């Protein structure tokens, strides 16, 4: 029998492709991982950088929700507003403490059992354990009011609850998915696709679930393959081995676009590029508790010295990704159109540094006591563009007289440095819509004590109080807008973190595929909206 530990052994790309084929040829699928029947002969092929690190919803749930194998209680529109999913309607009490969710009556799991309130409660109770994000909500109890109604009682009002219930870590699984120890042993969801083959960490194959209570998808079968190198993913798209290739690097993106403009090459490759701006920002996290960075003029000077447009064009392939403020236009309710954009102005930076007491010397800037302005910026290779951006920032700050050393390590070095106080600067990519409503993420990042990926040595009563009001009450639309504007204005003026660039997801799309739209919140591949082009 295939065990979890053996199934999670690393696979080469060839092994990942061959394993399910060999199993089918032998008349059986891998024991413990094969669920259902073989996929159709020509499945839609997706290739992306995301590996399947296990079956726990908190670690790999996003893989199964994106593939529309599993569902969450609620969904989210592109702007983050809650939409029906397994719950067709919901309501909350006047005091905001009791929420009731009415389930779709025809929903069934892939093992044929009905989706009941008791099954949903079991999954949500499991999602209350960290690192699942529902653990952050002040939940008093989750119960089944009746067979088709889930009731969640809170200790205090928490307006972000719908957003948390749309996160992949709260995906709902059939009772048969769990072992006797309560751990997930198989993925039995309720979505329009069910798993046919699962070979972690690199491959999933799915087929249409015939008993799904919604419209039948036009695409009958889907295969997902994890490939770590962006060049590999682009070449698979170019050679026709992938219908959708996610996470294209700037060099591959430029090559594919050149080929698309060349008639001779276009006949051979014929891929097109779909793009969407994501709610993710490259930020510089600062330790504002340091004497040099406590002065807002120094933080502002660091920002003014950054050529965001140059970095975005040279390293991310798109000048429009230069961050004019912290939150990108994708987060429409939070993107403040009234904010003056963050400029690149080295002369203004020099004036602010002089006003803050820093004078030019042959070896850089020094204060009145002769102490040099020297800093260390930490970053990591989880996102390969970050070390390159850090090096560009190092040079731009050098021109301003600020000596910065780049230290490349692991992503865990940043929160550790925050907690032990050793961090000076850090470069990171922050997703502000890990759940569809950014309020909770911002509240964690800019709490009075700061956050691992947010403020350090800085706090604002204005920001804290505004975020608390948004999280705990139900303000009028006008009041909500005023609170968001107050938050974004303070963050722009005080710069507890410095925005550098936004992100755009680029996907290579095969010519045989139609109806492709991209989810800016990265919750779904939207497979049910796709179809094959007529030959």
Short mmCIF file of C-alpha atoms in Angstrom, two decimals:
data_model
loop_
_atom_site.label_atom_id
_atom_site.label_comp_id
_atom_site.label_asym_id
_atom_site.label_seq_id
_atom_site.Cartn_x
_atom_site.Cartn_y
_atom_site.Cartn_z
CA UNK A 1 0.00 0.00 0.00
CA UNK A 2 1.27 3.49 -0.85
CA UNK A 3 1.82 5.51 2.30
CA UNK A 4 1.83 9.29 2.63
CA UNK A 5 5.57 9.36 3.34
CA UNK A 6 6.42 7.33 0.24
CA UNK A 7 3.99 9.23 -1.97
CA UNK A 8 5.60 12.51 -0.96
CA UNK A 9 9.07 11.49 -2.13
CA UNK A 10 10.40 13.91 -4.78
CA UNK A 11 9.52 13.07 -8.38
CA UNK A 12 11.31 14.01 -11.53
CA UNK A 13 9.07 15.54 -14.19
CA UNK A 14 9.37 12.32 -16.23
CA UNK A 15 8.38 10.18 -13.24
CA UNK A 16 5.45 12.48 -12.48
CA UNK A 17 4.17 12.09 -16.01
CA UNK A 18 4.86 8.36 -16.23
CA UNK A 19 3.56 7.23 -12.81
CA UNK A 20 -0.18 7.48 -13.48
CA UNK A 21 0.21 6.25 -17.06
CA UNK A 22 2.03 3.14 -15.92
CA UNK A 23 -0.58 2.52 -13.25
CA UNK A 24 -3.38 2.77 -15.79
CA UNK A 25 -1.58 0.42 -18.16
CA UNK A 26 -1.36 -2.12 -15.33
CA UNK A 27 -5.10 -1.85 -14.80
CA UNK A 28 -4.93 -0.09 -11.44
CA UNK A 29 -4.17 3.31 -9.98
CA UNK A 30 -1.71 3.90 -7.11
CA UNK A 31 -3.29 2.41 -3.97
CA UNK A 32 -4.37 5.06 -1.50
CA UNK A 33 -4.11 7.89 -4.07
CA UNK A 34 -6.21 6.85 -7.05
CA UNK A 35 -9.75 8.10 -6.62
CA UNK A 36 -12.26 7.33 -9.35
CA UNK A 37 -11.57 6.48 -12.98
CA UNK A 38 -8.93 7.48 -15.43
CA UNK A 39 -9.09 10.97 -16.98
CA UNK A 40 -9.99 11.49 -20.61
CA UNK A 41 -7.30 10.84 -23.24
CA UNK A 42 -6.64 14.56 -23.85
CA UNK A 43 -6.95 16.45 -20.58
CA UNK A 44 -6.39 20.14 -20.19
CA UNK A 45 -2.75 20.43 -19.03
CA UNK A 46 -1.88 23.05 -16.41
CA UNK A 47 1.70 23.65 -15.30
CA UNK A 48 2.58 25.89 -12.36
CA UNK A 49 5.24 26.39 -9.69
CA UNK A 50 3.15 25.21 -6.74
CA UNK A 51 3.92 21.79 -5.29
CA UNK A 52 1.51 19.67 -3.27
CA UNK A 53 3.20 19.57 0.13
CA UNK A 54 0.60 17.32 1.77
CA UNK A 55 -3.13 16.80 2.17
CA UNK A 56 -3.74 19.17 5.09
CA UNK A 57 -6.03 21.99 3.92
CA UNK A 58 -3.83 24.60 5.58
CA UNK A 59 -0.80 23.53 3.55
CA UNK A 60 -2.12 22.51 0.14
CA UNK A 61 -5.82 23.31 0.17
CA UNK A 62 -5.27 26.03 -2.42
CA UNK A 63 -4.26 23.39 -4.99
CA UNK A 64 -7.61 21.62 -4.68
CA UNK A 65 -9.77 24.75 -4.54
CA UNK A 66 -8.01 26.17 -7.61
CA UNK A 67 -8.69 22.94 -9.46
CA UNK A 68 -12.35 23.14 -8.31
CA UNK A 69 -12.15 19.76 -6.60
CA UNK A 70 -13.10 21.17 -3.22
CA UNK A 71 -15.41 24.00 -2.22
CA UNK A 72 -15.53 26.41 0.67
CA UNK A 73 -18.62 27.59 2.49
CA UNK A 74 -18.39 30.98 0.75
CA UNK A 75 -16.74 32.23 -2.43
CA UNK A 76 -15.46 35.72 -3.25
CA UNK A 77 -15.91 38.08 -6.17
CA UNK A 78 -12.88 39.72 -7.79
CA UNK A 79 -13.27 42.70 -5.46
CA UNK A 80 -13.31 40.45 -2.38
CA UNK A 81 -17.04 40.68 -1.71
CA UNK A 82 -18.54 37.37 -0.43
CA UNK A 83 -20.50 35.19 -2.83
CA UNK A 84 -22.43 31.94 -2.40
CA UNK A 85 -20.57 28.64 -2.65
CA UNK A 86 -21.62 25.62 -0.56
CA UNK A 87 -23.75 28.10 1.36
CA UNK A 88 -26.39 29.44 -1.00
CA UNK A 89 -27.42 32.15 1.45
CA UNK A 90 -26.45 33.39 4.91
CA UNK A 91 -27.47 35.89 7.54
CA UNK A 92 -26.06 37.29 10.76
CA UNK A 93 -27.73 38.49 13.93
CA UNK A 94 -28.15 42.18 14.69
CA UNK A 95 -25.37 42.06 17.27
CA UNK A 96 -23.01 40.38 14.80
CA UNK A 97 -22.40 37.36 17.04
CA UNK A 98 -24.42 34.62 15.32
CA UNK A 99 -24.07 33.66 11.66
CA UNK A 100 -26.27 31.08 9.91
CA UNK A 101 -25.37 29.49 6.57
CA UNK A 102 -27.94 27.58 4.51
CA UNK A 103 -26.34 24.87 2.36
CA UNK A 104 -27.13 24.04 -1.26
CA UNK A 105 -29.64 21.19 -0.92
CA UNK A 106 -28.32 19.22 -3.91
CA UNK A 107 -24.61 19.34 -3.07
CA UNK A 108 -22.94 15.93 -2.84
CA UNK A 109 -19.44 14.74 -2.11
CA UNK A 110 -17.48 12.74 -4.66
CA UNK A 111 -18.16 9.52 -2.72
CA UNK A 112 -21.89 10.03 -3.30
CA UNK A 113 -22.75 11.17 0.23
CA UNK A 114 -24.72 14.40 0.72
CA UNK A 115 -23.04 17.57 1.94
CA UNK A 116 -24.63 17.96 5.36
CA UNK A 117 -24.21 20.59 8.03
CA UNK A 118 -22.50 18.00 10.23
CA UNK A 119 -19.88 17.34 7.54
CA UNK A 120 -19.26 21.08 7.12
CA UNK A 121 -18.96 21.53 10.88
CA UNK A 122 -16.31 18.81 11.06
CA UNK A 123 -14.18 20.51 8.40
CA UNK A 124 -14.57 23.97 9.92
CA UNK A 125 -13.72 22.73 13.40
CA UNK A 126 -10.53 21.22 11.98
CA UNK A 127 -9.82 24.61 10.35
CA UNK A 128 -9.84 26.32 13.75
CA UNK A 129 -6.38 24.92 14.46
CA UNK A 130 -3.40 27.08 13.44
CA UNK A 131 -1.98 27.63 10.88
CA UNK A 132 -5.46 27.51 9.30
CA UNK A 133 -6.68 31.10 9.18
CA UNK A 134 -10.04 30.44 10.85
CA UNK A 135 -7.98 30.10 14.04
CA UNK A 136 -7.67 33.90 13.96
CA UNK A 137 -11.41 34.46 14.31
CA UNK A 138 -13.05 34.80 17.75
CA UNK A 139 -15.21 31.69 17.25
CA UNK A 140 -17.11 30.43 20.27
CA UNK A 141 -18.78 27.45 18.58
CA UNK A 142 -19.56 25.89 15.20
CA UNK A 143 -22.65 23.68 15.19
CA UNK A 144 -25.28 22.18 12.90
CA UNK A 145 -28.59 23.94 13.50
CA UNK A 146 -30.23 21.29 11.31
CA UNK A 147 -29.17 19.02 8.46
CA UNK A 148 -28.80 21.91 6.04
CA UNK A 149 -27.83 24.85 8.25
CA UNK A 150 -24.46 25.66 9.84
CA UNK A 151 -24.36 28.05 12.78
CA UNK A 152 -21.24 29.94 13.88
CA UNK A 153 -21.35 31.81 17.17
CA UNK A 154 -18.65 34.43 17.83
CA UNK A 155 -17.25 35.81 21.07
CA UNK A 156 -17.29 39.29 19.56
CA UNK A 157 -18.26 40.73 16.17
CA UNK A 158 -15.81 39.89 13.39
CA UNK A 159 -16.78 41.26 9.99
CA UNK A 160 -13.95 39.35 8.24
CA UNK A 161 -15.63 35.99 8.94
CA UNK A 162 -17.02 35.61 5.37
CA UNK A 163 -13.54 36.21 3.95
CA UNK A 164 -12.05 33.56 6.23
CA UNK A 165 -14.75 31.10 5.16
CA UNK A 166 -13.66 31.64 1.55
CA UNK A 167 -10.03 30.71 2.30
CA UNK A 168 -8.77 27.35 1.03
CA UNK A 169 -7.81 26.20 4.55
CA UNK A 170 -11.56 26.03 5.30
CA UNK A 171 -12.36 23.78 2.33
CA UNK A 172 -15.07 21.25 3.12
CA UNK A 173 -14.26 17.54 2.83
CA UNK A 174 -16.41 14.43 3.13
CA UNK A 175 -16.23 12.60 6.47
CA UNK A 176 -14.54 9.70 4.66
CA UNK A 177 -11.59 12.00 3.91
CA UNK A 178 -10.44 11.79 7.53
CA UNK A 179 -8.59 8.97 9.22
CA UNK A 180 -9.23 7.73 12.75
CA UNK A 181 -6.62 10.19 13.99
CA UNK A 182 -8.52 13.11 12.46
CA UNK A 183 -5.92 13.75 9.75
CA UNK A 184 -6.87 14.08 6.10
CA UNK A 185 -6.15 10.82 4.27
CA UNK A 186 -7.84 11.53 0.94
CA UNK A 187 -9.36 14.51 -0.84
CA UNK A 188 -13.09 13.89 -1.30
CA UNK A 189 -14.62 17.24 -2.17
CA UNK A 190 -17.89 18.46 -3.63
CA UNK A 191 -16.72 20.52 -6.61
CA UNK A 192 -17.39 19.98 -10.32
CA UNK A 193 -14.17 17.94 -10.65
CA UNK A 194 -13.05 14.92 -8.66
CA UNK A 195 -9.56 13.48 -8.28
CA UNK A 196 -8.60 10.58 -10.54
CA UNK A 197 -4.86 10.50 -9.77
CA UNK A 198 -2.91 12.25 -7.03
CA UNK A 199 0.87 11.90 -6.98
CA UNK A 200 2.36 14.44 -4.56
CA UNK A 201 4.29 16.63 -4.68
CA UNK A 202 3.92 17.26 -8.41
CA UNK A 203 0.80 15.89 -10.06
CA UNK A 204 -2.98 15.85 -9.85
CA UNK A 205 -5.39 14.54 -12.48
CA UNK A 206 -9.11 15.20 -12.28
CA UNK A 207 -12.27 14.32 -14.17
CA UNK A 208 -15.77 15.78 -14.19
CA UNK A 209 -17.93 14.77 -11.23
CA UNK A 210 -21.16 13.53 -12.81
CA UNK A 211 -23.30 14.16 -9.72
CA UNK A 212 -22.30 17.80 -9.32
CA UNK A 213 -25.37 19.95 -8.70
CA UNK A 214 -24.33 22.70 -11.11
CA UNK A 215 -23.73 23.03 -14.86
CA UNK A 216 -21.52 20.34 -16.37
CA UNK A 217 -18.08 21.71 -17.39
CA UNK A 218 -17.10 21.62 -21.05
CA UNK A 219 -13.59 20.49 -20.13
CA UNK A 220 -13.90 16.82 -19.15
CA UNK A 221 -10.49 16.23 -17.58
CA UNK A 222 -7.61 18.28 -16.18
CA UNK A 223 -4.02 17.47 -15.33
CA UNK A 224 -1.89 19.72 -13.08
CA UNK A 225 1.89 19.38 -13.00
CA UNK A 226 4.24 21.31 -10.69
CA UNK A 227 7.44 22.49 -12.39
CA UNK A 228 9.75 24.68 -10.33
CA UNK A 229 11.61 26.45 -13.16
CA UNK A 230 9.82 29.24 -14.98
CA UNK A 231 11.78 28.50 -18.18
CA UNK A 232 10.49 24.91 -18.13
CA UNK A 233 6.91 26.07 -17.78
CA UNK A 234 7.28 28.50 -20.68
CA UNK A 235 8.88 25.87 -22.93
CA UNK A 236 6.06 23.44 -22.15
CA UNK A 237 3.55 26.05 -23.28
CA UNK A 238 5.59 26.87 -26.37
CA UNK A 239 5.90 23.22 -27.39
CA UNK A 240 2.23 22.44 -26.84
CA UNK A 241 2.81 20.32 -23.71
CA UNK A 242 0.82 22.75 -21.53
CA UNK A 243 -2.48 24.49 -22.19
CA UNK A 244 -2.03 26.89 -19.26
CA UNK A 245 1.42 27.83 -17.94
CA UNK A 246 1.38 29.97 -14.80
CA UNK A 247 4.19 32.03 -13.28
CA UNK A 248 6.10 33.17 -16.37
CA UNK A 249 9.38 34.98 -15.73
CA UNK A 250 10.11 38.27 -17.58
CA UNK A 251 12.62 36.68 -19.99
CA UNK A 252 10.23 33.89 -21.03
CA UNK A 253 7.37 36.35 -21.27
CA UNK A 254 9.35 38.57 -23.65
CA UNK A 255 10.30 35.56 -25.79
CA UNK A 256 6.73 34.31 -26.05
CA UNK A 257 5.50 37.77 -26.99
CA UNK A 258 8.19 38.12 -29.66
CA UNK A 259 7.19 34.77 -31.12
CA UNK A 260 3.54 35.77 -31.13
CA UNK A 261 4.45 38.84 -33.23
CA UNK A 262 6.50 36.81 -35.71
CA UNK A 263 4.16 35.17 -38.27
CA UNK A 264 6.51 32.26 -38.94
CA UNK A 265 7.01 31.51 -35.24
CA UNK A 266 3.39 32.23 -34.34
CA UNK A 267 2.25 29.39 -36.59
CA UNK A 268 4.44 27.05 -34.55
CA UNK A 269 3.84 28.33 -30.99
CA UNK A 270 0.57 30.31 -31.28
CA UNK A 271 0.28 30.83 -27.51
CA UNK A 272 -1.32 33.98 -26.19
CA UNK A 273 -0.69 35.71 -22.86
CA UNK A 274 -3.38 36.41 -20.27
CA UNK A 275 -2.53 38.73 -17.38
CA UNK A 276 -4.02 40.04 -14.15
CA UNK A 277 -2.65 42.29 -11.41
CA UNK A 278 -2.48 40.51 -8.07
CA UNK A 279 -3.04 41.93 -4.56
CA UNK A 280 0.67 41.41 -3.78
CA UNK A 281 3.30 44.10 -3.23
CA UNK A 282 7.09 44.03 -3.01
CA UNK A 283 7.81 45.95 0.18
CA UNK A 284 10.78 47.11 2.20
CA UNK A 285 10.07 46.44 5.87
CA UNK A 286 11.93 48.85 8.15
CA UNK A 287 12.85 48.73 11.81
CA UNK A 288 11.57 52.15 12.77
CA UNK A 289 12.85 51.54 16.30
CA UNK A 290 16.41 52.12 15.11
CA UNK A 291 17.62 55.70 15.81
CA UNK A 292 18.31 56.37 12.12
CA UNK A 293 14.96 55.01 10.90
CA UNK A 294 12.86 56.45 13.71
CA UNK A 295 12.97 59.79 11.86
CA UNK A 296 10.22 59.74 9.23
CA UNK A 297 12.37 61.99 7.03
CA UNK A 298 14.92 59.20 6.65
CA UNK A 299 12.20 56.69 5.74
CA UNK A 300 10.81 59.15 3.22
CA UNK A 301 14.31 59.70 1.80
CA UNK A 302 14.80 55.96 1.35
CA UNK A 303 11.54 55.90 -0.58
CA UNK A 304 12.39 58.93 -2.72
CA UNK A 305 15.71 57.35 -3.73
CA UNK A 306 13.94 54.33 -5.28
CA UNK A 307 13.48 54.28 -9.05
CA UNK A 308 10.38 52.09 -8.99
CA UNK A 309 9.65 52.39 -12.69
CA UNK A 310 13.19 51.34 -13.58
CA UNK A 311 13.05 48.33 -11.26
CA UNK A 312 9.61 47.30 -12.51
CA UNK A 313 10.64 47.52 -16.16
CA UNK A 314 14.09 45.95 -15.87
CA UNK A 315 13.36 43.20 -13.36
CA UNK A 316 9.62 42.54 -13.68
CA UNK A 317 9.14 43.36 -17.35
CA UNK A 318 6.43 45.98 -16.87
CA UNK A 319 6.92 49.63 -15.90
CA UNK A 320 3.26 49.85 -14.86
CA UNK A 321 4.04 47.60 -11.88
CA UNK A 322 5.89 50.44 -10.13
CA UNK A 323 4.03 50.78 -6.82
CA UNK A 324 2.57 54.24 -6.40
CA UNK A 325 1.14 53.19 -3.02
CA UNK A 326 1.00 50.10 -0.82
CA UNK A 327 -2.19 48.46 -2.08
CA UNK A 328 -2.59 47.83 -5.84
CA UNK A 329 -5.60 48.72 -8.02
CA UNK A 330 -6.83 45.11 -7.80
CA UNK A 331 -7.98 45.92 -4.26
CA UNK A 332 -10.31 48.60 -5.51
CA UNK A 333 -11.85 49.47 -2.15
CA UNK A 334 -8.39 49.93 -0.64
CA UNK A 335 -6.51 51.54 -3.53
CA UNK A 336 -6.74 55.24 -2.69
CA UNK A 337 -7.00 57.30 -5.87
CA UNK A 338 -6.63 60.49 -3.87
CA UNK A 339 -3.07 59.67 -2.74
CA UNK A 340 -0.24 61.42 -4.60
CA UNK A 341 1.91 58.65 -6.11
CA UNK A 342 5.21 57.81 -4.48
CA UNK A 343 7.82 59.66 -6.58
CA UNK A 344 11.46 59.07 -7.50
CA UNK A 345 13.27 62.28 -6.49
CA UNK A 346 16.93 61.89 -5.43
CA UNK A 347 17.31 65.63 -4.85
CA UNK A 348 14.35 65.71 -2.45
CA UNK A 349 15.83 62.65 -0.72
CA UNK A 350 19.14 64.48 -0.25
CA UNK A 351 17.36 67.51 1.23
CA UNK A 352 15.44 65.37 3.72
CA UNK A 353 18.60 63.57 4.81
CA UNK A 354 20.41 66.87 5.38
CA UNK A 355 17.43 68.18 7.35
CA UNK A 356 17.54 65.00 9.47
CA UNK A 357 21.21 65.69 10.33
CA UNK A 358 22.98 63.39 7.89
CA UNK A 359 25.93 64.92 6.04
CA UNK A 360 27.84 63.62 3.03
CA UNK A 361 31.35 62.28 3.61
CA UNK A 362 33.69 60.38 1.34
CA UNK A 363 32.44 57.06 2.73
CA UNK A 364 28.75 58.01 2.69
CA UNK A 365 26.40 59.70 5.16
CA UNK A 366 27.31 60.40 8.77
CA UNK A 367 25.38 62.02 11.60
CA UNK A 368 26.53 64.87 13.82
CA UNK A 369 28.43 62.42 16.03
CA UNK A 370 30.22 60.92 13.03
CA UNK A 371 28.21 57.67 13.02
CA UNK A 372 27.71 56.27 9.50
CA UNK A 373 24.31 55.42 8.04
CA UNK A 374 24.85 51.73 7.28
CA UNK A 375 22.09 49.15 7.12
CA UNK A 376 21.55 45.48 6.24
CA UNK A 377 18.60 44.40 4.10
CA UNK A 378 17.52 40.78 4.37
CA UNK A 379 15.73 38.94 1.61
CA UNK A 380 15.29 35.39 0.32
CA UNK A 381 15.16 33.32 -2.87
CA UNK A 382 11.63 31.92 -2.49
CA UNK A 383 10.75 34.52 -5.11
CA UNK A 384 13.76 34.73 -7.43
CA UNK A 385 13.21 38.38 -8.30
CA UNK A 386 13.70 39.56 -4.70
CA UNK A 387 17.54 39.27 -4.54
CA UNK A 388 17.74 41.13 -7.87
CA UNK A 389 15.48 43.90 -6.59
CA UNK A 390 17.49 44.08 -3.35
CA UNK A 391 20.69 44.58 -5.36
CA UNK A 392 19.04 47.35 -7.40
CA UNK A 393 17.89 49.06 -4.19
CA UNK A 394 21.40 48.74 -2.77
CA UNK A 395 22.82 50.67 -5.74
CA UNK A 396 20.09 53.33 -5.71
CA UNK A 397 20.58 53.92 -2.01
CA UNK A 398 24.37 54.00 -2.49
CA UNK A 399 23.87 56.91 -4.88
CA UNK A 400 21.99 58.66 -2.08
CA UNK A 401 24.93 58.07 0.30
CA UNK A 402 23.26 55.25 2.25
CA UNK A 403 25.40 52.11 2.58
CA UNK A 404 23.23 48.98 2.52
CA UNK A 405 24.47 45.38 2.60
CA UNK A 406 22.28 42.68 1.03
CA UNK A 407 21.89 39.48 3.07
CA UNK A 408 20.19 36.58 1.26
CA UNK A 409 18.81 33.82 3.47
CA UNK A 410 15.50 32.10 4.14
CA UNK A 411 12.06 33.66 4.34
CA UNK A 412 11.92 32.68 8.02
CA UNK A 413 14.80 35.07 8.73
CA UNK A 414 12.46 38.04 8.41
CA UNK A 415 9.92 37.12 11.15
CA UNK A 416 12.77 35.86 13.35
CA UNK A 417 14.57 39.17 12.94
CA UNK A 418 11.35 40.99 13.77
CA UNK A 419 10.85 39.03 16.96
CA UNK A 420 14.42 39.24 18.26
CA UNK A 421 14.83 42.89 17.21
CA UNK A 422 17.86 42.27 14.96
CA UNK A 423 16.16 43.17 11.68
CA UNK A 424 17.09 46.50 10.09
CA UNK A 425 15.57 46.25 6.60
CA UNK A 426 13.87 43.40 4.76
CA UNK A 427 12.63 42.96 1.21
CA UNK A 428 9.59 40.72 0.83
CA UNK A 429 6.52 40.11 -1.33
CA UNK A 430 3.39 40.60 0.76
CA UNK A 431 0.01 39.21 -0.27
CA UNK A 432 -2.61 41.58 1.18
CA UNK A 433 -5.54 39.41 0.11
CA UNK A 434 -4.53 36.04 1.48
CA UNK A 435 -8.17 36.13 2.45
CA UNK A 436 -10.40 38.22 0.17
CA UNK A 437 -10.82 41.03 2.72
CA UNK A 438 -7.42 42.71 3.45
CA UNK A 439 -8.63 44.12 6.77
CA UNK A 440 -7.36 41.17 8.80
CA UNK A 441 -3.96 41.10 7.10
CA UNK A 442 -3.50 44.84 7.58
CA UNK A 443 -4.66 44.60 11.21
CA UNK A 444 -1.96 41.99 11.84
CA UNK A 445 0.76 43.91 10.01
CA UNK A 446 0.05 47.30 11.58
CA UNK A 447 -1.14 46.36 15.06
CA UNK A 448 0.20 48.36 18.00
CA UNK A 449 3.02 45.82 18.44
CA UNK A 450 3.66 45.55 14.70
CA UNK A 451 3.70 42.33 12.67
CA UNK A 452 6.19 39.85 11.25
CA UNK A 453 5.69 41.19 7.73
CA UNK A 454 4.52 44.68 8.64
CA UNK A 455 5.46 47.50 10.97
CA UNK A 456 8.43 47.23 13.34
CA UNK A 457 9.12 49.84 15.99
CA UNK A 458 6.21 51.93 14.67
CA UNK A 459 2.55 52.25 15.45
CA UNK A 460 -0.29 54.61 14.74
CA UNK A 461 -3.37 54.89 16.94
CA UNK A 462 -5.24 56.21 13.91
CA UNK A 463 -4.49 53.06 11.89
CA UNK A 464 -5.12 50.63 14.76
CA UNK A 465 -8.44 52.18 15.72
CA UNK A 466 -9.65 52.43 12.11
CA UNK A 467 -8.82 48.76 11.45
CA UNK A 468 -10.54 47.71 14.65
CA UNK A 469 -13.67 49.61 13.69
CA UNK A 470 -13.69 47.95 10.26
CA UNK A 471 -13.18 44.50 11.80
CA UNK A 472 -15.65 44.70 14.67
CA UNK A 473 -18.52 46.82 13.39
CA UNK A 474 -20.51 47.16 10.21
CA UNK A 475 -19.85 50.79 9.21
CA UNK A 476 -21.89 52.50 6.53
CA UNK A 477 -20.24 52.50 3.07
CA UNK A 478 -19.33 56.16 3.54
CA UNK A 479 -17.76 55.50 6.94
CA UNK A 480 -15.89 52.44 5.63
CA UNK A 481 -14.47 54.47 2.78
CA UNK A 482 -13.36 57.23 5.16
CA UNK A 483 -11.66 54.68 7.45
CA UNK A 484 -9.81 53.04 4.55
CA UNK A 485 -8.67 56.41 3.24
CA UNK A 486 -7.40 57.38 6.68
CA UNK A 487 -5.40 54.14 6.92
CA UNK A 488 -3.87 54.38 3.46
CA UNK A 489 -3.04 58.08 3.90
CA UNK A 490 -1.22 57.43 7.18
CA UNK A 491 0.74 54.50 5.74
CA UNK A 492 1.76 56.61 2.74
CA UNK A 493 2.89 59.52 4.89
CA UNK A 494 4.65 57.56 7.64
CA UNK A 495 6.06 54.69 5.52
CA UNK A 496 6.39 51.98 8.18
CA UNK A 497 6.90 49.80 5.10
CA UNK A 498 8.00 51.16 1.72
CA UNK A 499 6.16 49.87 -1.38
CA UNK A 500 8.40 49.09 -4.35
CA UNK A 501 6.42 47.13 -6.97
CA UNK A 502 3.16 45.32 -7.56
CA UNK A 503 2.79 41.88 -9.12
CA UNK A 504 1.09 40.70 -12.27
CA UNK A 505 0.27 37.08 -12.98
CA UNK A 506 1.10 36.14 -16.58
CA UNK A 507 -0.27 32.92 -18.03
CA UNK A 508 0.54 31.34 -21.39
CA UNK A 509 -2.67 30.04 -23.00
CA UNK A 510 -2.77 27.40 -25.73
CA UNK A 511 -4.71 28.18 -28.92
CA UNK A 512 -7.06 25.21 -28.44
CA UNK A 513 -8.45 26.73 -25.24
CA UNK A 514 -11.19 29.39 -25.03
CA UNK A 515 -12.97 31.18 -22.19
CA UNK A 516 -9.88 31.74 -20.05
CA UNK A 517 -10.25 34.38 -17.34
CA UNK A 518 -7.86 34.90 -14.43
CA UNK A 519 -8.79 35.22 -10.78
CA UNK A 520 -6.96 38.20 -9.21
CA UNK A 521 -7.38 36.58 -5.78
CA UNK A 522 -5.84 33.30 -7.06
CA UNK A 523 -8.65 31.21 -5.57
CA UNK A 524 -9.64 29.35 -8.74
CA UNK A 525 -8.41 28.47 -12.22
CA UNK A 526 -12.02 28.99 -13.35
CA UNK A 527 -11.97 25.76 -15.31
CA UNK A 528 -15.77 25.56 -15.55
CA UNK A 529 -15.77 28.71 -17.70
CA UNK A 530 -13.37 27.23 -20.27
CA UNK A 531 -14.04 25.23 -23.40
CA UNK A 532 -12.15 23.85 -26.36
CA UNK A 533 -11.88 26.00 -29.45
CA UNK A 534 -13.53 24.56 -32.53
CA UNK A 535 -10.90 23.10 -34.87
#
